Every structure is written in C-alpha cells, then in structure tokens.
Coordinates of C-alpha atoms and ligand atoms in Angstrom, one line a residue:
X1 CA 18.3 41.3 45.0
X2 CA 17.8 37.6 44.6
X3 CA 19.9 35.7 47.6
X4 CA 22.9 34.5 46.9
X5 CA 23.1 32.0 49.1
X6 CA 22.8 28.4 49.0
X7 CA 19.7 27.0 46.7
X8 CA 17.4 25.0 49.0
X9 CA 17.0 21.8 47.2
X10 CA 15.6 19.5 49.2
X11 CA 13.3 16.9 50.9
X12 CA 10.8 18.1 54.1
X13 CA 8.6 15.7 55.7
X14 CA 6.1 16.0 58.8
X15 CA 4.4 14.2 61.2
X16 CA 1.7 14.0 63.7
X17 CA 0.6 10.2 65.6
X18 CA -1.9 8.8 68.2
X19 CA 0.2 7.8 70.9
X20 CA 3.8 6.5 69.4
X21 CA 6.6 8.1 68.9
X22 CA 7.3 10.4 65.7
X23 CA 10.9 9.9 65.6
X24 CA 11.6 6.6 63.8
X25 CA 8.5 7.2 61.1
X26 CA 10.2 10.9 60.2
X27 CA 13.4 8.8 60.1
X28 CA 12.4 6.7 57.4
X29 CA 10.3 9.2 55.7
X30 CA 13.8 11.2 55.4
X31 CA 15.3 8.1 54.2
X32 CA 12.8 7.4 51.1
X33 CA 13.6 11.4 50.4
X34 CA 17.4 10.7 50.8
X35 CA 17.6 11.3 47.1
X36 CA 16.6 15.0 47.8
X37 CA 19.5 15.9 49.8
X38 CA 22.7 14.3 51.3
X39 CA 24.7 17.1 52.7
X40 CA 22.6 16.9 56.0
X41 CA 19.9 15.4 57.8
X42 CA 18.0 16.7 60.9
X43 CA 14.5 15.4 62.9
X44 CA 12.7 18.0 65.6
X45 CA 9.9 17.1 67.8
X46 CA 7.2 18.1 70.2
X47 CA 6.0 15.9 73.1
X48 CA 3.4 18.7 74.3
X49 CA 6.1 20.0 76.9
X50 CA 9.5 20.9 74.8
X51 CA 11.6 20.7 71.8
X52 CA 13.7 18.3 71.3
X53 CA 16.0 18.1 67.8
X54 CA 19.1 16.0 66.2
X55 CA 20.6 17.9 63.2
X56 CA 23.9 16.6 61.9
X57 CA 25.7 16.7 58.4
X58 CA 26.2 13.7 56.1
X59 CA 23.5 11.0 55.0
X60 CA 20.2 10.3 57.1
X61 CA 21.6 7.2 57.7
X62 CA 25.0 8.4 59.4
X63 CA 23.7 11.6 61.1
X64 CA 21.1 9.5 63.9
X65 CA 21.5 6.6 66.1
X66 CA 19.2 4.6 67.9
X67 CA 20.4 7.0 70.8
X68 CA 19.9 10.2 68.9
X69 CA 16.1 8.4 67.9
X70 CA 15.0 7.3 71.2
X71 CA 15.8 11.4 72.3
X72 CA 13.6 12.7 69.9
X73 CA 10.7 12.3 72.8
X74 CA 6.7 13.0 71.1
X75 CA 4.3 12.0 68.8
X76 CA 4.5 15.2 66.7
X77 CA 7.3 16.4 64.6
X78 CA 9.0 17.4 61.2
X79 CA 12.6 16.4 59.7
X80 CA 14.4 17.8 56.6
X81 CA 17.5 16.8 54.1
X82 CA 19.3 19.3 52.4
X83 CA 20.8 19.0 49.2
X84 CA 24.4 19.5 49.0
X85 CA 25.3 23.3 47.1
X86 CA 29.1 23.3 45.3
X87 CA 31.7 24.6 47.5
X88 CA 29.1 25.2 50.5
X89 CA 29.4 22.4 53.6
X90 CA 28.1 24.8 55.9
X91 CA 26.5 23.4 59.4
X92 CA 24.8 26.8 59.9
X93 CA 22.1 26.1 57.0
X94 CA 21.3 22.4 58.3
X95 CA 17.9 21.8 58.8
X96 CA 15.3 21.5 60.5
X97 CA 15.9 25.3 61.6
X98 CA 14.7 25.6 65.5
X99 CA 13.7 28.9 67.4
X100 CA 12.5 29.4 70.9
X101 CA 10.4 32.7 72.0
X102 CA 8.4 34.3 74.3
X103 CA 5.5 32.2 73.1
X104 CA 6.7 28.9 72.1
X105 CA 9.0 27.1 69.9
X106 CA 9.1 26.5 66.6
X107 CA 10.8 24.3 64.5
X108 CA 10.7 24.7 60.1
X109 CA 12.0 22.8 57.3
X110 CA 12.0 24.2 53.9
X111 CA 12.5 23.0 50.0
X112 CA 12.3 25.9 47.7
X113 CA 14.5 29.2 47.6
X114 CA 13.1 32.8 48.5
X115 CA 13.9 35.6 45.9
X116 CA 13.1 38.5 48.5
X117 CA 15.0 36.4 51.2
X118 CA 17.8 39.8 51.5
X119 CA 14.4 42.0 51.6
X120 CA 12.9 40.4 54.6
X121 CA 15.8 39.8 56.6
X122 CA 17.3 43.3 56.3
X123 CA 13.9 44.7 57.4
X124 CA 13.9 41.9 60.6
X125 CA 17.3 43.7 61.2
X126 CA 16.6 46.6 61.3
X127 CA 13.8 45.6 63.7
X128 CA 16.9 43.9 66.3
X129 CA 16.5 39.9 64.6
X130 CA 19.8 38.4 64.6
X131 CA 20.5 35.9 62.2
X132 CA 23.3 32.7 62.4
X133 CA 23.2 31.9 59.0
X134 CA 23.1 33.3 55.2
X135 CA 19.6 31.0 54.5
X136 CA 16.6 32.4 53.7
X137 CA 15.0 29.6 56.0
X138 CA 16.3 31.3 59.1
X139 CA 14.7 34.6 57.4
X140 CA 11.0 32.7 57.3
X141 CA 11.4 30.9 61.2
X142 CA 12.3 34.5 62.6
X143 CA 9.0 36.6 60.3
X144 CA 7.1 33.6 61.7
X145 CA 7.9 33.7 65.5
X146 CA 7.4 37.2 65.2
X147 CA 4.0 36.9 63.9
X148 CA 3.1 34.1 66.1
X149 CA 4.0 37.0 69.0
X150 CA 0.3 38.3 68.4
X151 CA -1.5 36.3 66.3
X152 CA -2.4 32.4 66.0
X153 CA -0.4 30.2 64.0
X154 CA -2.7 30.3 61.1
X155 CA -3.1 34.4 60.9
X156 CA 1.4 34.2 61.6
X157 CA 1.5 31.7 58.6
X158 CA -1.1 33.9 56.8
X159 CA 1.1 37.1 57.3
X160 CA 4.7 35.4 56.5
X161 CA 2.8 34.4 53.4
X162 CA 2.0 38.0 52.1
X163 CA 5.8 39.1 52.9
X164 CA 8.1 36.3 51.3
X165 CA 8.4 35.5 47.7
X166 CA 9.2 32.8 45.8
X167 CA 9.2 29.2 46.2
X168 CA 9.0 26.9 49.4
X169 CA 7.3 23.5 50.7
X170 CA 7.6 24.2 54.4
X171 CA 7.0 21.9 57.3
X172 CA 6.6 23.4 60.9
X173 CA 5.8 22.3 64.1
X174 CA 5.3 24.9 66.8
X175 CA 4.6 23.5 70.0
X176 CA 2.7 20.5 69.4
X177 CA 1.5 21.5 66.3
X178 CA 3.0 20.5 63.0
X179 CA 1.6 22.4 59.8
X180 CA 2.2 21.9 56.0
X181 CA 2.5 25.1 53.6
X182 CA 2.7 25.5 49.6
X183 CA 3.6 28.5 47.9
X184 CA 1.0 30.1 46.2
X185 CA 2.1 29.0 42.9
X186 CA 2.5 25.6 44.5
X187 CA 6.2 25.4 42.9
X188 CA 8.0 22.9 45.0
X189 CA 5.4 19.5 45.8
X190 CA 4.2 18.7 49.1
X191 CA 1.2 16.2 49.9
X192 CA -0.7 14.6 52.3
X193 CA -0.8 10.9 53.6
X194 CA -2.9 9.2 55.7
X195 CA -1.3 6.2 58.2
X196 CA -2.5 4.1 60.2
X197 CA -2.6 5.9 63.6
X198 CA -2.2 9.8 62.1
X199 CA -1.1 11.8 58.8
X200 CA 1.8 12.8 57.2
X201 CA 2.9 15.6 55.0
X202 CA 5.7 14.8 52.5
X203 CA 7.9 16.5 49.5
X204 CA 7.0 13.2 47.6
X205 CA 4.2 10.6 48.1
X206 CA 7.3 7.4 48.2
X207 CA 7.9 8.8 52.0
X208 CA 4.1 8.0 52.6
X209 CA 4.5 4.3 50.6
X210 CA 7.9 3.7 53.2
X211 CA 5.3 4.3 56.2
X212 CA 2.4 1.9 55.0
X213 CA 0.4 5.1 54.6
X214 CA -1.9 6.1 51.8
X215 CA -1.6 9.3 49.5
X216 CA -4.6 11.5 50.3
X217 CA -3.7 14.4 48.1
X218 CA -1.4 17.1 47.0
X219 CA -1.1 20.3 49.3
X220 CA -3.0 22.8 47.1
X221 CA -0.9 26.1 46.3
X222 CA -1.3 28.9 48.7
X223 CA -2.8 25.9 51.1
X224 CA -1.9 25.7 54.6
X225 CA -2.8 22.1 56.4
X226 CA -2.6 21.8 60.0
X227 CA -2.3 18.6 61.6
X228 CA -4.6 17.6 64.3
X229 CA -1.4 16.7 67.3
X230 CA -3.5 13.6 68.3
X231 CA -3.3 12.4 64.4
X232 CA -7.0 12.1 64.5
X233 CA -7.5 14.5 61.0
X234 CA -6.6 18.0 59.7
X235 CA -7.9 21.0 58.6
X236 CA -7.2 23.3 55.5
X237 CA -6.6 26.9 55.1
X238 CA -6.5 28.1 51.4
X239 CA -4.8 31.4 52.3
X240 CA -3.6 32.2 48.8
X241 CA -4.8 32.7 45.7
X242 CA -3.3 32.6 42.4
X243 CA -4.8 32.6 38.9
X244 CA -1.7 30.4 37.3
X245 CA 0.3 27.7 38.8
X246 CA 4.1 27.4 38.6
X247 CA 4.8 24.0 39.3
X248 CA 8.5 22.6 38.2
X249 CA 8.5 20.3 35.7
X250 CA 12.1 19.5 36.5
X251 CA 10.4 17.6 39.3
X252 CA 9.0 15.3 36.6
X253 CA 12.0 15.2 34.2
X254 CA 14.9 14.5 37.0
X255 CA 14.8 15.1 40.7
X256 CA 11.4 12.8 42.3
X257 CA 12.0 9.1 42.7
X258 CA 9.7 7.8 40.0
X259 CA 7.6 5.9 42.2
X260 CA 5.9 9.0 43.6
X261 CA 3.2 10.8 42.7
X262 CA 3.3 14.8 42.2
X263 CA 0.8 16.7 41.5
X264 CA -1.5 13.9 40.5
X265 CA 0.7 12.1 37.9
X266 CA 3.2 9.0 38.5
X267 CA 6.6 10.5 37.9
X268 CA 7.9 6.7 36.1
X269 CA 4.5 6.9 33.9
X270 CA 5.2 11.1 33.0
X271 CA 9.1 10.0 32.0
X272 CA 7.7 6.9 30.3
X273 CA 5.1 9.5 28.1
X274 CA 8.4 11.7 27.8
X275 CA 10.5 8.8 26.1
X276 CA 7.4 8.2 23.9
X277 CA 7.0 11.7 22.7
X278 CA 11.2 11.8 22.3
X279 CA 10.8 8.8 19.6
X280 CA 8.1 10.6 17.8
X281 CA 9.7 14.1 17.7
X282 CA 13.0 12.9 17.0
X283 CA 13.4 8.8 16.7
X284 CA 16.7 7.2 15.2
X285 CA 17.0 3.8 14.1
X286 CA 19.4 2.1 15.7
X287 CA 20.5 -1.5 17.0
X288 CA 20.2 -1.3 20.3
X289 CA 18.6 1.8 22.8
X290 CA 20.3 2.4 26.4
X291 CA 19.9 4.4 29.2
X292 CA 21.9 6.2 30.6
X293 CA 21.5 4.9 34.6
X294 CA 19.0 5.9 36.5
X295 CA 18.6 9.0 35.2
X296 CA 17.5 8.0 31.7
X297 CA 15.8 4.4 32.6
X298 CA 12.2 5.7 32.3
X299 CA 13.2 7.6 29.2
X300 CA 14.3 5.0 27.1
X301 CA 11.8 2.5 28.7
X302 CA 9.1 4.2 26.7
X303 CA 11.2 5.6 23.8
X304 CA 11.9 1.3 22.9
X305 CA 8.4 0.8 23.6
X306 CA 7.3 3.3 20.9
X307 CA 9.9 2.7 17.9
X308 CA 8.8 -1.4 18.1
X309 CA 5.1 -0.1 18.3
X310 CA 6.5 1.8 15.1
X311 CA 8.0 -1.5 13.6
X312 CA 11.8 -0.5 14.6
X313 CA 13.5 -3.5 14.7
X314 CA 15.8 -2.7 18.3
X315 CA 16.8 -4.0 21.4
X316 CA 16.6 -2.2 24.4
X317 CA 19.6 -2.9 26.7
X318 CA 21.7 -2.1 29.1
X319 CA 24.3 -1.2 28.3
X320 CA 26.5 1.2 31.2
X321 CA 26.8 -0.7 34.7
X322 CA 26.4 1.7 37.5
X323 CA 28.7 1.4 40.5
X324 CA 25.8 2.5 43.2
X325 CA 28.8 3.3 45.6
X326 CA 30.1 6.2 44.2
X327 CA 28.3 8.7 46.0
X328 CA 28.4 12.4 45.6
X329 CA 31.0 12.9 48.4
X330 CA 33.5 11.6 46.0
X331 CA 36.2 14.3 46.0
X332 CA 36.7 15.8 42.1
X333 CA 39.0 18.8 42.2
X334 CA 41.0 18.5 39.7
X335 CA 39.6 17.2 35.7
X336 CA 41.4 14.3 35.6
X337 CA 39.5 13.3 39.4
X338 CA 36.1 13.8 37.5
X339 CA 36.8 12.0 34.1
X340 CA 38.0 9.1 37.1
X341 CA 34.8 10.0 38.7
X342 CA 32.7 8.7 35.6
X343 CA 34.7 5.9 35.0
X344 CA 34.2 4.5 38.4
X345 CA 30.5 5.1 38.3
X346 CA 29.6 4.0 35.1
X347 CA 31.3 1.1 33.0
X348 CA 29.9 -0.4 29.5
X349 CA 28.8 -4.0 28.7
X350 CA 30.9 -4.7 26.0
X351 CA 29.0 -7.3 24.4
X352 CA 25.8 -5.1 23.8
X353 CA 28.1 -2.3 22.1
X354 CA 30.7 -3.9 20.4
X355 CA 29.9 -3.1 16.5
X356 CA 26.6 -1.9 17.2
X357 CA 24.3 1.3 16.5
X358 CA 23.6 2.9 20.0
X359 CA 20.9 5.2 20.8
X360 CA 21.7 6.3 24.2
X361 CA 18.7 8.4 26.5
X362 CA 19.5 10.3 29.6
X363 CA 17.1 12.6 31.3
X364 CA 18.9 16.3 30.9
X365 CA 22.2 17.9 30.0
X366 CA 23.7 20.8 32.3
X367 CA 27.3 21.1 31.8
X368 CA 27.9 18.5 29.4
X369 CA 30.2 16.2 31.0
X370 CA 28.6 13.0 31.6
X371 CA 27.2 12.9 28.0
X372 CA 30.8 14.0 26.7
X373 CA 32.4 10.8 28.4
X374 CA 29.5 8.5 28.0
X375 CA 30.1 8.8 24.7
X376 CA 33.7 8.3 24.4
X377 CA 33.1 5.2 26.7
X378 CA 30.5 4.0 24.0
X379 CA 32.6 4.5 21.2
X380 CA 36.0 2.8 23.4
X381 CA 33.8 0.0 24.0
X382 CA 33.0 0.0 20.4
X383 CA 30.1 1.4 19.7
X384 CA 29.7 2.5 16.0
X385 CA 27.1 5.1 16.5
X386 CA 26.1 7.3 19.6
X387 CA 22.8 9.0 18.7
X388 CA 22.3 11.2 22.1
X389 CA 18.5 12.0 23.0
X390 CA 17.3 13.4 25.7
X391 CA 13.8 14.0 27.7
X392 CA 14.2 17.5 28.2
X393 CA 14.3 20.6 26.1
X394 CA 17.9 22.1 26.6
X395 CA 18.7 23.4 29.7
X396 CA 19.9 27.4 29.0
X397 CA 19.2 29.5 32.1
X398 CA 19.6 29.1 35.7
X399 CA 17.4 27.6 38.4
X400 CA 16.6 30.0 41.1
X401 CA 14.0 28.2 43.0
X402 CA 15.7 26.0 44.1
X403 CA 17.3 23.4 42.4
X404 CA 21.2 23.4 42.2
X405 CA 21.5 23.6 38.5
X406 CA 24.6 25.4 37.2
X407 CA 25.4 28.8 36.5
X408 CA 24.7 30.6 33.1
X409 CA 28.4 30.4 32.4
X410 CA 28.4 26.4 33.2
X411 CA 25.4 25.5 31.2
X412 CA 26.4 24.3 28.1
X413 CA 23.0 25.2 26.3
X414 CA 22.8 28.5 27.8
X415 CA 26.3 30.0 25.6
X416 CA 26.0 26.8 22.6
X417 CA 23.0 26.1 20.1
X418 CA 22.4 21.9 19.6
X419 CA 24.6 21.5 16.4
X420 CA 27.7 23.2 18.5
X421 CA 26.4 20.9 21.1
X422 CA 26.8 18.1 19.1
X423 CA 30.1 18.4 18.3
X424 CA 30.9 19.1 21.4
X425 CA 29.8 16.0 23.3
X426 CA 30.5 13.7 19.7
X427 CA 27.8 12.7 19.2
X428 CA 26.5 11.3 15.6
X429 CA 23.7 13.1 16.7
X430 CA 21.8 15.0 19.5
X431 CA 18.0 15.8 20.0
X432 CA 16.1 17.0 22.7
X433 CA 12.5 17.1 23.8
X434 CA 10.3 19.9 23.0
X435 CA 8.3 22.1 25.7
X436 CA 5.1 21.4 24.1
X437 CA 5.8 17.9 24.5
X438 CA 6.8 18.5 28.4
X439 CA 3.4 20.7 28.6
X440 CA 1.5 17.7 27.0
X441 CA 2.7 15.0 29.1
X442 CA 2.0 16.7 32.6
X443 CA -1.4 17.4 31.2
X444 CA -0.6 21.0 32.2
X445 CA -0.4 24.4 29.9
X446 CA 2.6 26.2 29.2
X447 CA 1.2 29.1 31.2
X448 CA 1.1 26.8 34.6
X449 CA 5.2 25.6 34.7
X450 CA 7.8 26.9 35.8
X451 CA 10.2 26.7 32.2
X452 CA 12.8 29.4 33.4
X453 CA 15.7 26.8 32.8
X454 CA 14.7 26.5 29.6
X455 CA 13.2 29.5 28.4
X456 CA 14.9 32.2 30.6
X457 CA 11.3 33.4 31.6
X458 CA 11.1 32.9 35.3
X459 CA 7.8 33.0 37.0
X460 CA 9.1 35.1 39.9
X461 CA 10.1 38.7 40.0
X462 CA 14.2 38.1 39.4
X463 CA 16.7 40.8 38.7
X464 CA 17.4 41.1 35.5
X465 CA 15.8 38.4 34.5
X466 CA 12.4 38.1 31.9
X467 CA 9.4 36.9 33.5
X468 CA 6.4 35.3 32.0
X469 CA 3.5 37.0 34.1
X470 CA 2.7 40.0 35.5
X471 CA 4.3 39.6 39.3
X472 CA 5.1 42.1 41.5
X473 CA 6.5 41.3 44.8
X474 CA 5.3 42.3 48.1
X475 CA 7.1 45.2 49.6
X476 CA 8.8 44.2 53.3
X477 CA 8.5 47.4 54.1
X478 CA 4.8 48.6 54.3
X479 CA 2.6 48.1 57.2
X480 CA 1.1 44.5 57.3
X481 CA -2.3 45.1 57.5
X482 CA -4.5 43.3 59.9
X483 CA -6.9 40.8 58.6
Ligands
LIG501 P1 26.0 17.2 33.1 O1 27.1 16.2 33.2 O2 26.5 18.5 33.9 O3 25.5 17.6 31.7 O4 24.8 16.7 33.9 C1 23.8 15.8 33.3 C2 23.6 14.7 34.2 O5 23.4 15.1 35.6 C3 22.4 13.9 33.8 O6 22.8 12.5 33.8 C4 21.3 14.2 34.7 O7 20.5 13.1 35.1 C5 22.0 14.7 36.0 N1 21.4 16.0 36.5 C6 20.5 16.8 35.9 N2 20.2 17.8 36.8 C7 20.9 17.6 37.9 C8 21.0 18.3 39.1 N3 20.3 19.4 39.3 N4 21.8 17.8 40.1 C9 22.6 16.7 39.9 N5 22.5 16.0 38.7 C10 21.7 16.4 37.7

C-alpha cells in the first residue's frame, strides 16, 4: 500500500562548523528554502554532549527567536521546513524528527515520500516500535536507531537503505555527527557546499549562496556523505547502485528558487531554455507576452527572447501585479473566498492590456483555477486575446514522491484532453510543452526522470499504478543480511 499520509514536500538542510555555533547558519539556510515548506519549521543540534531542538509550526521566521537560537547549543546540526498538505496542520509530522536510545540520539529531516512507508512500520510494530505520528519520517528515524543498535552509522544508513522505497533527501545528525543521504534514484536534490569554517548539505544550492559558501556538488544517488563534526572535510559512501536515475523534473519546471543549481543546471537558465522551446513548438503572435508571476517569469523571459530572435514584433510586459502578502495561510473555504483569493494576489496593468493581443506564460496547470481567472481578469481588463502557454506538458496523474500536487479527480488534465481544456479555462488558445522538449533542456533522457505526473508511469513500484522500469521493492520482511 502506498502511505496515505501527508506528501513530504519539503526543504532539509545540514550543518557541521569549526568552532561557532550551527544554529543561526541552519536558520538562514531554512530561510532561503522557506519556499519549500511553510506549515512548520524546526533546527536540532549536537554540541558533542546532547540534543538540543526547537520545532514549531508556521514560517521559519515566526517559529525561532533569538531565545530559541541562542538554545540550540553546538556546532553541528540539521533543520527542516515542511510543506503545508490540504486539510493536514498536524504538529506530530513537524520536522526535524528527534529520537533518543540506548546508543545515542538522533535527529532526521526528510524531503521525499516513502511508498513502503505502511510496510516498514507495521514490521517495526510488530517488533514493539511505537510510533506518534502517521509520517513515514518517523518510520525511517525508528529502522535507523535500530540499526545504529549494532552497527556504525554508515552500515545503519546502509541497511535502512535496502529496506525503504521510494524517494527521500535526508539530513541526520546522530550525536555529533550530521550525514547527507540520496535515494538511489537520486529523486529529490541534495548537494554539498563548502563555507568558510565547515560544509553544508542543502535541498537547493541558494541555502549555500545565503551562507557565503560555495556549491561543491550534487549528492550523488544512492550516496551517503558524512560530515567531518570539526567541519574540516567529508567523506563519501556510494552505498547504492542504480542503472537509471529518476530525478524530478518538476524541480526544474516549478518548485526550486531559480537561482539554484540542481543537478548541475541553473534552474532560471533550464526555464529560460523551456520558454524557448515553448515558442518554437507552439509560438503565437501576439502584442504583448506576460507572465504569469513568479511562476511563469523565466518562462516567458525566454519565450519573448525567442519570437524577436524570430522577427515577432512584441513586447514583453508585465502585465498582473502580485500582492507578495497573500500568503498561503489565507483562509479559502468557500469558492467565492478563492476567486477573492486571486483577486487579492494578482491585479492587471490596465494600460499594457487594454485592446491588446496577450500571450500569457505560466509554469503548469493542476486544477485549473488560476489560469481560469487570470484569464477573465485579462479579458475584464481588456484584453482582446488570451493565448495560454505553458512550460510543462499537462499535468494528468498524481505526484507520489512527494510533491503536493492534486488528486486524479482534481487534476484537470488527468479527466479533460487540451481542446476541452481550452474551453474550459477560455482561452483563445492553450499549448503546452512537450516531454521531449523537457528531456532536452535538462540534458537528461526520458529514461532518467521521473514523468509520472505526466505520463502516469511512475518510477516506483505504486499500487495500481504503471511503471516505466522493472522495480521490485525490497521485502520488510526477510532477514537483513549482514554485509
Ligand atoms: P492551478 O490553479 O491548480 O491550475 O495551479 C496552477 C498554479 O499553481 C500555477 O501558477 C503554478 O505555478 C502553481 N503550482 C504548480 N504546482 C504547484 C504545487 N505543487 N503547489 C502549489 N502551487 C503549484
């Protein structure tokens, strides 16, 4: 059974210094990965004796105080923002998860979601682990302690590897220790930074920029990387193999601040190639090109800079104001609260629409609604054409490793083909982005990204869902053999 409970989508970041203290360089780290996760953020450290950790719901910036900083004692630790799941404000699945046992402590933070997650933590179960929350974080802390109980933290990390499937970016520290890990199929990003006095390990390399430091490279998949606790270097461990990658290109299209580098590539420049290839495949001539903001900025950035290489005659313009203070916790229950919602986030420049031809570029759809009433506000404002495009192929199936997407039945592509799609969002006209094109921009085949939003072949082992490769996953059940 996949887990059913909330999709880990989120930012993890770790740290290991000379002789100052971790807590204020995790707290900005977590701030530059803000954009990761709002529903909580949480900092645990080490100082060579004990654990200390602040985890509290609500926005990096609201959950410590200099108080709650100046706690956080050592020169070692990890921190972790979670991405806020609909319906679920549950404290119990705040992060950095913490465990104490007979040999240690340990503390984990984790971007990615586990599709054996039920496996593993009805076997722990049924071996007497208790767990406080429906994660499948908790279910990876409690295999890990008890590997740690006889074996070193690289064999533990080793063995937790060979039992749990599916995606995850983890950060740990145990003791004074604080380790990197990518699943083998290196789905989620994670990468290494140097500072000036120690390393970091970061979802995305703008953490690394916000301390001064310097991108040293991407966590390989299957790669373990322990930190030295003096900051002084690190060591690898590549403890899995794969043949194929899975890395999300979602990543690329939509969730990393386009300042950072993943997996060797500049999101802003990827999204800029994106908007490129989007003119080629499906350009429209047009008065004026907008994006949609932020979301589509990159997009149509390189979609205008490709029609007037093509000898279009259009302006690129903004043309929807965003009101950066409407933040996710604004309360929607009701469809006239959301329609409100838009309104108040995004208003059009009259003068650039009025009487004018608009192409307008965002990044995705999922449900439908922001294009829906971004074109009606176009069209109010005057607009005499809305030609929708967008920089990714349509979004049908759901995301099970770990970004919140949308169900099946909430997915507008997944039940509607692009002309009903059209229509539905009236539009004069609608294109997407092919997965070639995606495929070609990221420099990457087919055959090494994770597509299942958009082709309904996951590259995990999913009930009843297709997969494109041959997986199998590992049974929780059998004997771990000793290595
Ligand atoms: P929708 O209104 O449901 O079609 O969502 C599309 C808009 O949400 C686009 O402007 C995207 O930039 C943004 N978006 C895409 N994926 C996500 C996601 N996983 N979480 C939040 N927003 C998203």
């Amino acid at each position: 059974m996949i887990h059913s409970g909330p999709r880990e989508k989120c930012g993890v970041v770790g740290i290991a210094l000379d002789d100052r203290a971790a807590s204020r360089p995790l707290y900005y780290a977590l701030y530059a990965l803000q954009h990761r996760g709002q529903e909580s953020a949480g900092i645990v450290t080490h100082d060579g004796f004990q654990q200390y950790d602040h985890v509290e719901m609500g926005l990096v910036g609201d959950a410590f105080d200099e108080a709650d900083l100046d706690g956080l004692n050592g020169s070692v630790g990890i921190g972790h923002v979670r991405y806020p799941t609909a319906g679920s404000v549950d404290s119990s699945c705040a992060q950095p998860f913490s465990v104490s046992f007979k040999s240690g402590s340990l503390g984990l933070s984790h971007n990615g979601n586990l599709v054996n997650a039920d496996e593993v933590r009805d076997a722990l179960g049924a071996q007497g682990h208790a767990f406080t929350s429906d994660g499948d974080t908790e279910v990876i802390a409690h295999d890990l302690a008890r590997n740690l109980l006889d074996g070193d933290l690289v064999r533990a990390v080793r063995r937790t590897m060979d039992r749990i499937h599916g995606s995850y970016a983890l950060t740990i520290v145990h003791d004074d220790t604080v380790v990197g890990v990518r699943d083998p199929e290196g789905n989620r990003p994670l990468c290494i930074g140097k500072l000036p006095d120690g390393y970091v390990l970061a979802s995305e390399s703008a953490a690394i920029d916000t301390l001064d430091g310097e991108l040293v490279r991407d966590v390989r998949p299957g790669e373990l990387v322990v930190l030295d606790p003096d900051g002084s270097g690190y060591e690898t461990y590549q403890l899995v193999e794969r043949d194929r990658t899975a890395h999300c290109f979602f990543e690329h299209v939509y969730f990393a601040r386009p300042d950072s580098v993943i997996d060797e590539k500049l999101v802003y420049e990827t999204r800029r190639d994106l908007g490129r290839a989007l003119w080629e495949e499906s350009g429209v001539d047009t008065d004026v090109v907008m994006p949609v903001p932020d979301s589509g900025r990159a997009f149509a950035t390189g979609y205008a800079e490709a029609s007037q290489e093509a000898g279009a005659d259009v302006e690129f313009a903004e043309g929807l104001m965003k009101n950066r203070y409407v933040g996710r916790t604004f309360i929607m229950p009701t469809q006239d609260a959301r329609e409100r919602a838009v309104r108040l986030k995004l208003n059009p420049i009259r003068s650039t629409v009025e009487g004018r031809t608009v192409t307008l570029i965002d990044d995705s759809i999922v449900r439908g609604t922001t294009s829906n009433q971004l074109v009606d506000l176009l069209r109010d404002a005057g607009a005499e054409e809305v030609h929708l495009r967008i920089g990714a192929p349509p979004i049908a199936a759901p995301c099970y490793m770990g970004i919140d997407m949308a169900t099946r039945d909430e997915l507008i592509a997944a039940n509607q083909d692009v002309e009903d799609i059209t229509d539905a969002v009236g539009a004069d006209s609608l294109a997407y982005l092919s997965v070639d094109a995606i495929a070609d921009a990221l420099d990457e085949s087919r055959a090494d990204l994770c597509l299942g939003c958009v082709t309904g072949e996951y590259p995990y082992d999913i009930d009843d869902e297709a997969t494109d490769r041959d997986v199998t996953r590992p049974s929780v059940d059998t004997p771990l053999a000793d290595d």
